[in-house]
PDB file of C-alpha atoms in Angstrom:
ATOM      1  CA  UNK A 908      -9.485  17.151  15.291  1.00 84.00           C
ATOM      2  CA  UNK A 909     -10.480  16.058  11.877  1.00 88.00           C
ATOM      3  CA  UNK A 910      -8.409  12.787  11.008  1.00 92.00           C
ATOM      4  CA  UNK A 911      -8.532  11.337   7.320  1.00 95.00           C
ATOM      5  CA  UNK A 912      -7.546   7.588   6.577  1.00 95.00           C
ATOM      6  CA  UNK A 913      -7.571   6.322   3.557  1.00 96.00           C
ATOM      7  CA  UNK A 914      -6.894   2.420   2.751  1.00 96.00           C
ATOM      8  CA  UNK A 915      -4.981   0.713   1.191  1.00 96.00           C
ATOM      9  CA  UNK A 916      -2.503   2.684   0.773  1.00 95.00           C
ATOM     10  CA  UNK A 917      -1.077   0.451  -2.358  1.00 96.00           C
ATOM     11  CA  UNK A 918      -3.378  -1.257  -5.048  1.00 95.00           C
ATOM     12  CA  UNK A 919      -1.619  -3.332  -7.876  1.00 95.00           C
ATOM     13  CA  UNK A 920      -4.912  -4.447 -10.229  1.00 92.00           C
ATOM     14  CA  UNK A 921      -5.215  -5.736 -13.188  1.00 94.00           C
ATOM     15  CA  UNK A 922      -6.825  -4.347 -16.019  1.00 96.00           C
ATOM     16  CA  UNK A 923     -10.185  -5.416 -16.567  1.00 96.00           C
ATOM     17  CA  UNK A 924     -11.181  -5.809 -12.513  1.00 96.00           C
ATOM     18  CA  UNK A 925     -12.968  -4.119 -10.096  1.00 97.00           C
ATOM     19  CA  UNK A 926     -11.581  -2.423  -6.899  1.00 96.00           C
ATOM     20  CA  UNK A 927     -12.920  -0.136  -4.177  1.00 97.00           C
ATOM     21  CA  UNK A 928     -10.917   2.510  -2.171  1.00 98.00           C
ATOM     22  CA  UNK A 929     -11.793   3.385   1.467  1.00 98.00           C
ATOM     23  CA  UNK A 930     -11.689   6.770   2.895  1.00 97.00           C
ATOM     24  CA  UNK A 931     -12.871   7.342   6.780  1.00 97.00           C
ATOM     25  CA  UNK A 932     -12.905  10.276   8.489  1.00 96.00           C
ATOM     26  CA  UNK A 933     -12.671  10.921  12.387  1.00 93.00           C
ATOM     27  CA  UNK A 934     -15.401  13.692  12.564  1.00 87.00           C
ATOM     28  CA  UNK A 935     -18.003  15.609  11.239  1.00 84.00           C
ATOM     29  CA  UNK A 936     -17.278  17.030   7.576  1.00 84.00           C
ATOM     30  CA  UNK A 937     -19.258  19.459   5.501  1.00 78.00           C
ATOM     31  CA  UNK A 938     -18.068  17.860   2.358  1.00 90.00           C
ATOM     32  CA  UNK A 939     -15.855  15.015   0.750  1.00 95.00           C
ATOM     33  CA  UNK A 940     -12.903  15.507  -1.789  1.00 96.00           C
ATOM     34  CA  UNK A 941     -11.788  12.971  -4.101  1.00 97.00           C
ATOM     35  CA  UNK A 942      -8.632  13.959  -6.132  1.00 97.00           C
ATOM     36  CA  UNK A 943      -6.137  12.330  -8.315  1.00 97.00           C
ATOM     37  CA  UNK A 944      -2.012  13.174  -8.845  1.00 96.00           C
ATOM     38  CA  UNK A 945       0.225  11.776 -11.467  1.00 96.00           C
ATOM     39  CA  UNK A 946       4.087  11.219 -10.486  1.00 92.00           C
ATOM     40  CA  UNK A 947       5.481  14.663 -10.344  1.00 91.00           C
ATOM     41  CA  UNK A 948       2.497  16.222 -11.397  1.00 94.00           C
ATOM     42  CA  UNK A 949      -0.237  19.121  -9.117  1.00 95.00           C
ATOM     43  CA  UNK A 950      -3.424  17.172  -7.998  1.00 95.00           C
ATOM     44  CA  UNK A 951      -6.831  17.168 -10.135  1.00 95.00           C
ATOM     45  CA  UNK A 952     -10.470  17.564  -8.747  1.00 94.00           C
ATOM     46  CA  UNK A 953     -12.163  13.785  -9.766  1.00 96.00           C
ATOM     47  CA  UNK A 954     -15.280  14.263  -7.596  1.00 95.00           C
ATOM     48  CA  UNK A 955     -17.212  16.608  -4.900  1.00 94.00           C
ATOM     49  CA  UNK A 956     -19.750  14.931  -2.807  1.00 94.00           C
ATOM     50  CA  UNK A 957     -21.891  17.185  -0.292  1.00 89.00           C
ATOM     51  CA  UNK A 958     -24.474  15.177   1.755  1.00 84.00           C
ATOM     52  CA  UNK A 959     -25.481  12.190   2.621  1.00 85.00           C
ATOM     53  CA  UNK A 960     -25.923   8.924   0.065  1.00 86.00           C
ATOM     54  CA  UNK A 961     -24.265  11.378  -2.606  1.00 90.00           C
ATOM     55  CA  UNK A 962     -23.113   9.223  -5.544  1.00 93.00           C
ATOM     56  CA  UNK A 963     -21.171  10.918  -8.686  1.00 95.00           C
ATOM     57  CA  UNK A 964     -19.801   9.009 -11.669  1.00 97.00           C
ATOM     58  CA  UNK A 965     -17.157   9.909 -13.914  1.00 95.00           C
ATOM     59  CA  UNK A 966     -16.221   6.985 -16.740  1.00 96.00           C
ATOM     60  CA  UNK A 967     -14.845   4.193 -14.579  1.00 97.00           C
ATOM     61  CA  UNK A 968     -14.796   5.848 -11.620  1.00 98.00           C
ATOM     62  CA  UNK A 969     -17.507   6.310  -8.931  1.00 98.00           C
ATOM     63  CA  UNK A 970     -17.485   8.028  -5.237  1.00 98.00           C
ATOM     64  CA  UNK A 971     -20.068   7.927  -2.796  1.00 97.00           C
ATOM     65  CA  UNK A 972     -20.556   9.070   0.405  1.00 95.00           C
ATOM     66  CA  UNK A 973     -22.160   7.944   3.737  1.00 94.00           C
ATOM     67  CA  UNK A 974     -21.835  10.543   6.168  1.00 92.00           C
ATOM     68  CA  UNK A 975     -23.388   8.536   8.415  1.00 92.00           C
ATOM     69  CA  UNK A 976     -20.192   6.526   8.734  1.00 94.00           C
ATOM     70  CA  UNK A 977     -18.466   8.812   8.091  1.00 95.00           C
ATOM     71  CA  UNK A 978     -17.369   6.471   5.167  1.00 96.00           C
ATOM     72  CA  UNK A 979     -16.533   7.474   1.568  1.00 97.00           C
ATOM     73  CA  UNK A 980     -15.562   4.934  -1.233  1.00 98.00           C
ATOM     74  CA  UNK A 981     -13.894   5.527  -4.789  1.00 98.00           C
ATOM     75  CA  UNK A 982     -14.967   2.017  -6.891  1.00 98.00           C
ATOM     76  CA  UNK A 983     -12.817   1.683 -10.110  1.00 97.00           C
ATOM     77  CA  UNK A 984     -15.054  -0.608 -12.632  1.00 97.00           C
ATOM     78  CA  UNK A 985     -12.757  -2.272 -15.278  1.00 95.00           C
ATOM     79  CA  UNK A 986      -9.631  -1.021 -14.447  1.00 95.00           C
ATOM     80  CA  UNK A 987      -7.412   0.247 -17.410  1.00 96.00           C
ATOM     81  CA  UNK A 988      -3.711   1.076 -17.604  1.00 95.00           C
ATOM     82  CA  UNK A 989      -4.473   5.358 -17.364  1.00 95.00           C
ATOM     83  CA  UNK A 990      -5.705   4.833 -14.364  1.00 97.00           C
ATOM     84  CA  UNK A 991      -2.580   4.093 -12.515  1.00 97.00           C
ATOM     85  CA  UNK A 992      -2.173   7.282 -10.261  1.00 97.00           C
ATOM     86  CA  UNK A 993      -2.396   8.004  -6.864  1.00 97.00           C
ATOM     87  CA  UNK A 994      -5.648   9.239  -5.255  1.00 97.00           C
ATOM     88  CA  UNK A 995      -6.399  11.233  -2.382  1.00 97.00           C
ATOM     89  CA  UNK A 996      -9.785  11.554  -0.434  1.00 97.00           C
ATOM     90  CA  UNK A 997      -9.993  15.028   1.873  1.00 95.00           C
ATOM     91  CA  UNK A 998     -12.751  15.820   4.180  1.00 93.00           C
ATOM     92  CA  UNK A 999     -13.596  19.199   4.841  1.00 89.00           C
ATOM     93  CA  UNK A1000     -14.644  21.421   7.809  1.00 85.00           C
ATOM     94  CA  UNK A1001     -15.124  24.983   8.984  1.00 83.00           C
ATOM     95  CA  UNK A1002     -11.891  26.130   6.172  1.00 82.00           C
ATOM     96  CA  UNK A1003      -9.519  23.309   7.389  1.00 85.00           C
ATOM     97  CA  UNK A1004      -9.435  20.445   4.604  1.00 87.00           C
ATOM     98  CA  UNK A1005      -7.187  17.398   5.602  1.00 91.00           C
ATOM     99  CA  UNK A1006      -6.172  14.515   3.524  1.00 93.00           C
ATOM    100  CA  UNK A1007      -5.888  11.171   3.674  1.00 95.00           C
ATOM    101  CA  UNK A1008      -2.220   9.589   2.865  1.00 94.00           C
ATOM    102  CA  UNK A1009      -3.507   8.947  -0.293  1.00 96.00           C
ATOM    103  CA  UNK A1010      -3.629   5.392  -2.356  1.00 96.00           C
ATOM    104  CA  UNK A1011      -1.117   4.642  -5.103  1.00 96.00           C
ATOM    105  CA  UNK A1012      -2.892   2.720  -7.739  1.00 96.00           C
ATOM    106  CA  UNK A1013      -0.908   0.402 -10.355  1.00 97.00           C
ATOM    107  CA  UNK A1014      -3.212  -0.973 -13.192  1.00 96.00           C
ATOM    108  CA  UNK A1015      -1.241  -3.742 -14.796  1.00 94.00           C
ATOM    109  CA  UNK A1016      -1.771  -5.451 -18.470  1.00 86.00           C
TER     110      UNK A1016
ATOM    111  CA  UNK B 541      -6.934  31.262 -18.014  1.00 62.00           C
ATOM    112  CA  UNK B 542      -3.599  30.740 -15.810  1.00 75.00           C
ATOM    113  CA  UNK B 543      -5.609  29.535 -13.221  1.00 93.00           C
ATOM    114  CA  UNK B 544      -2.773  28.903 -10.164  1.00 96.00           C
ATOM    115  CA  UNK B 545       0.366  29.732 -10.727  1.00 96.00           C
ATOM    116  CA  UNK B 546       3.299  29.259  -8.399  1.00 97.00           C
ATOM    117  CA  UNK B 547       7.020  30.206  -8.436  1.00 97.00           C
ATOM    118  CA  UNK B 548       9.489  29.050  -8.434  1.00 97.00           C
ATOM    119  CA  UNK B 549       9.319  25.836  -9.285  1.00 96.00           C
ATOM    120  CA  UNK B 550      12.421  24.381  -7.806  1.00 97.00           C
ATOM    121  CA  UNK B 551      14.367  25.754  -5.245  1.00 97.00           C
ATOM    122  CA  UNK B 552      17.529  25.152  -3.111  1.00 98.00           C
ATOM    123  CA  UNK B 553      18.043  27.150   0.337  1.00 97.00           C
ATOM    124  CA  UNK B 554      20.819  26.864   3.062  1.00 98.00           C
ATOM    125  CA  UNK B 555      19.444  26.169   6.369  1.00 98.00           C
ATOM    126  CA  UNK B 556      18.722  29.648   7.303  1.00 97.00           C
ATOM    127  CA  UNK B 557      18.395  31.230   4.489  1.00 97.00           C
ATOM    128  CA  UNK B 558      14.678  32.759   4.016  1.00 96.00           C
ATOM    129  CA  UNK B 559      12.367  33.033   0.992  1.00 96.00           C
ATOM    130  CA  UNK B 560       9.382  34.102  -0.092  1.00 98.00           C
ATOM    131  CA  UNK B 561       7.365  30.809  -2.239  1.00 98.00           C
ATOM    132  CA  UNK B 562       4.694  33.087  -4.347  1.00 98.00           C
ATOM    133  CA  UNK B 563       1.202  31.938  -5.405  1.00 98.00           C
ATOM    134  CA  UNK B 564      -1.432  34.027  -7.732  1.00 98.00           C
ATOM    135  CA  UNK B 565      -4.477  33.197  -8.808  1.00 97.00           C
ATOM    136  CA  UNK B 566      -7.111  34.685 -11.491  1.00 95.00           C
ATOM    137  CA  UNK B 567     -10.017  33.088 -10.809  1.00 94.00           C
ATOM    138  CA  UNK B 568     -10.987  35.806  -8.298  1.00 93.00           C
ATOM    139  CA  UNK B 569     -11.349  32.483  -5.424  1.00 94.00           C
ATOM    140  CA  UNK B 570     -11.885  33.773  -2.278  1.00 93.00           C
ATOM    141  CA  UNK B 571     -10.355  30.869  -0.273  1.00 93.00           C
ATOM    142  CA  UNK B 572      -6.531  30.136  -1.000  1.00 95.00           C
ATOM    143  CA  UNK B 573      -4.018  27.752   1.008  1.00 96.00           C
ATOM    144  CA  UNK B 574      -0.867  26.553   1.219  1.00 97.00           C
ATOM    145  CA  UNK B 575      -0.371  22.592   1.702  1.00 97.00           C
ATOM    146  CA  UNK B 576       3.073  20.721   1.676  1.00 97.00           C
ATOM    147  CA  UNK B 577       3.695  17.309   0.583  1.00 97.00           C
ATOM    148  CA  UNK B 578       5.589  14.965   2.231  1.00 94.00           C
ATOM    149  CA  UNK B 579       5.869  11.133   1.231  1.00 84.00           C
ATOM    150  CA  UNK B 580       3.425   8.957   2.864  1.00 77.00           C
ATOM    151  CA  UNK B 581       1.724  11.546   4.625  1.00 78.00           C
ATOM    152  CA  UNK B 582      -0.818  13.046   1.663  1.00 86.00           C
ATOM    153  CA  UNK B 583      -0.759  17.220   1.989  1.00 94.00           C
ATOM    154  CA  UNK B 584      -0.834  18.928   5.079  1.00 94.00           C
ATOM    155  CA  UNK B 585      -2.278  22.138   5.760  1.00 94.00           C
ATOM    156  CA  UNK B 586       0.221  24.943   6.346  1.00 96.00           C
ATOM    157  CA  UNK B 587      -2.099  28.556   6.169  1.00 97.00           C
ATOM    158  CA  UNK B 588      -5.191  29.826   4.679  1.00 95.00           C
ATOM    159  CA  UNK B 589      -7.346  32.562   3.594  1.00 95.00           C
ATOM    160  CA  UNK B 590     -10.967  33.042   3.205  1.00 93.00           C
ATOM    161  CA  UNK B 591     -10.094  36.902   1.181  1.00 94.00           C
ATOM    162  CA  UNK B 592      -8.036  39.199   1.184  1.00 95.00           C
ATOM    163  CA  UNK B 593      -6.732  40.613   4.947  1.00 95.00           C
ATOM    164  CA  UNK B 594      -7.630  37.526   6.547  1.00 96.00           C
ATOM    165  CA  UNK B 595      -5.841  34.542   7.447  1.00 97.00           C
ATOM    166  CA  UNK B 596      -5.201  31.739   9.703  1.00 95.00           C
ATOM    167  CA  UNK B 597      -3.080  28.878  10.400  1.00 95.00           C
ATOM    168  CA  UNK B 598      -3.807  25.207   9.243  1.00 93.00           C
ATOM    169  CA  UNK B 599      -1.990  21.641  10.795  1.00 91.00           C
ATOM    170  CA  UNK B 600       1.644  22.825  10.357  1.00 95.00           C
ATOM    171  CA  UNK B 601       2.038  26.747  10.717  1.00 97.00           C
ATOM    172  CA  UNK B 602       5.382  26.668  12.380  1.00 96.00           C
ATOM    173  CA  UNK B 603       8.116  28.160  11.138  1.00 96.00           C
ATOM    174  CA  UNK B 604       6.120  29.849   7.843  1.00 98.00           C
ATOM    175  CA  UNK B 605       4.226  32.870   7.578  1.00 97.00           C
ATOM    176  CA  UNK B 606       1.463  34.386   4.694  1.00 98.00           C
ATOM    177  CA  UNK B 607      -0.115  37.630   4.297  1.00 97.00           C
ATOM    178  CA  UNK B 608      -3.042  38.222   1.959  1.00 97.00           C
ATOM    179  CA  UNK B 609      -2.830  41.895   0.836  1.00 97.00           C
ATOM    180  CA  UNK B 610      -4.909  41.095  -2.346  1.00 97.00           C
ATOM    181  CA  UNK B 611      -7.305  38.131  -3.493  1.00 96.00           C
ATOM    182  CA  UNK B 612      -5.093  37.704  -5.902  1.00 97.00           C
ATOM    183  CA  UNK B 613      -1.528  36.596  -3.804  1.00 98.00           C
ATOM    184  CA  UNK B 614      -1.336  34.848  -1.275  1.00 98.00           C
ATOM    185  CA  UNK B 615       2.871  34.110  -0.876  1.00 98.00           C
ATOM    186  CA  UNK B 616       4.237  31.825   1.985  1.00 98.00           C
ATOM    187  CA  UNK B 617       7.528  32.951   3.481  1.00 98.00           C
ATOM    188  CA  UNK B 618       9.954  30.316   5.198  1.00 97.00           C
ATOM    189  CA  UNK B 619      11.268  32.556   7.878  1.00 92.00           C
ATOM    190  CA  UNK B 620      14.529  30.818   8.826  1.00 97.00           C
ATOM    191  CA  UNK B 621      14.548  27.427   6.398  1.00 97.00           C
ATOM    192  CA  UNK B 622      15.267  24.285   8.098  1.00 97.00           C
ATOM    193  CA  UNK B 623      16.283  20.579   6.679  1.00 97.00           C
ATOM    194  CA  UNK B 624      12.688  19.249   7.820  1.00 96.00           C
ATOM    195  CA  UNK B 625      11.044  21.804   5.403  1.00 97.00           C
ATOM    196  CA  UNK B 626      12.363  19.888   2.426  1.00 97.00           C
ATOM    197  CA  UNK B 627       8.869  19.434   1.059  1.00 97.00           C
ATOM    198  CA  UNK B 628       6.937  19.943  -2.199  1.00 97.00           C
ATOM    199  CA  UNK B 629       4.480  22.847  -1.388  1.00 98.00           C
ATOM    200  CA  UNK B 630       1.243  23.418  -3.303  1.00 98.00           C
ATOM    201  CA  UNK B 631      -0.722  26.541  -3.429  1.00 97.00           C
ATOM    202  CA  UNK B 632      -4.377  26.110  -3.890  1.00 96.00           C
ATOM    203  CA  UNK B 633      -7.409  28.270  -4.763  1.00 95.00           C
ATOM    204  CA  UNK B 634     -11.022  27.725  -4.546  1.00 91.00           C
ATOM    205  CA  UNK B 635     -14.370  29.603  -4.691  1.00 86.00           C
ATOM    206  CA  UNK B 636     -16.003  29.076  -1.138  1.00 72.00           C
ATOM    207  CA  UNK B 637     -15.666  25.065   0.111  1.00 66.00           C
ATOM    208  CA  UNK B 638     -15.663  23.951  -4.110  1.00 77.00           C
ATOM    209  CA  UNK B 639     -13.280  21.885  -5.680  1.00 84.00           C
ATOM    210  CA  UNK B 640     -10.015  23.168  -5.296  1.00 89.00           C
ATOM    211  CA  UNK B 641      -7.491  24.250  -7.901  1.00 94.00           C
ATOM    212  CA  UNK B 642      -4.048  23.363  -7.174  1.00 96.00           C
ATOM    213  CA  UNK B 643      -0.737  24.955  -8.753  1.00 97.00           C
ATOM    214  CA  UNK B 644       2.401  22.710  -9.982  1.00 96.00           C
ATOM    215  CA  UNK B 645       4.021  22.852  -7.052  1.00 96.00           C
ATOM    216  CA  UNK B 646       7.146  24.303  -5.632  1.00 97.00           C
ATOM    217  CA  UNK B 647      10.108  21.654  -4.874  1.00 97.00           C
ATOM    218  CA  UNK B 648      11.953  23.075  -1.676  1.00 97.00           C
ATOM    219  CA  UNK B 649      15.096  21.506  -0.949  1.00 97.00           C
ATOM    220  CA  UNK B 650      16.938  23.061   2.486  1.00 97.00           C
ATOM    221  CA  UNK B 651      20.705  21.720   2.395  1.00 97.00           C
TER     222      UNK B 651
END
């Protein structure tokens, strides 16, 4: 059964640093999910990733994945105050995408 | 472009009470699911379908059923609502294993 974990599950940063987000997953997965969800709000598509050593950058945010370790990371360079969300990772396989818990992020002054 | 669109948006149901959460999409996606969110826990898979005619259950199928008579709707129904499917449910679409687009979500409270 495909398990997601994400950690942590909490990040309080402050602006202007650099933090990484962990996402595992428990078995093989065609593809990695990164998505983010303001308070109340639906969830938004940040990044795809599809093989091995992908890497996609959007602004301050980058994903990769190693499917090798079945490892994918979401790095936050110079953190700034719109970035406080929460963010999920999902891994997918044969139609079944599962999510991790997801990581509420606080980017303080 | 409407993209996902679910109804309603809120909604309060006696435990027993049935209802029908509905979900359209015009993007012409193939794949569409159902997830519901629960604090702590991320989403959780309730149903999907790869097209119209054809679906299957995800993590949590009990007590919910779909039907996919067009690739536009795809509606879950909550046979017999109970207090533990107080959830926010979110209907998504997608065009094979892409990105997925997500609707506002439905807030379900079962009293």
């Amino acid at each position: 059964e495909l398990k997601v974990e994400q950690n942590p599950l909490f990040l309080s940063m402050q602006e202007g640093k650099n933090y990484t987000i962990y996402c595992n997953y428990s078995t093989t997965s065609d593809r990695l999910y990164w998505y983010r969800q303001d308070p109340g709000k639906s969830l938004e598509s940040l990044f795809v990733l599809l093989s091995n050593g992908a890497v996609k950058q959007e602004g301050r945010l980058m994903a990769s994945l190693d499917t090798k370790a079945r490892l994918s990371t979401l790095h936050i360079t110079a953190a700034v105050h719109d970035l406080s969300a929460t963010y999920f990772c999902a891994a997918y396989n044969n139609n079944d995408m599962r999510f991790g818990a997801g990581t509420r992020l606080t980017v303080k002054p | 472009n409407a993209g996902v669109t679910q109804t309603p948006k809120f909604q309060v149901l006696k435990t027993g009470q049935s209802m029908t959460l509905q979900c359209a999409q015009d993007m012409n996606h193939e794949y569409m699911s159902w997830y519901r969110q629960d604090p702590g826990m991320g989403l959780r898979l309730i149903h999907y379908s790869v097209g119209a005619g054809i679906t299957d259950q995800g993590e949590v199928p009990n007590g919910y059923n779909v039907s996919r008579s067009t690739t536009e709707d795809f509606p879950l129904r909550l046979l017999s609502a109970a207090p533990s499917q107080t959830s926010v449910y979110f209907c998504a679409s997608s065009y094979s294993a892409r990105e997925a687009f997500f609707g506002q979500g439905t807030r379900l409270t079962v009293v």
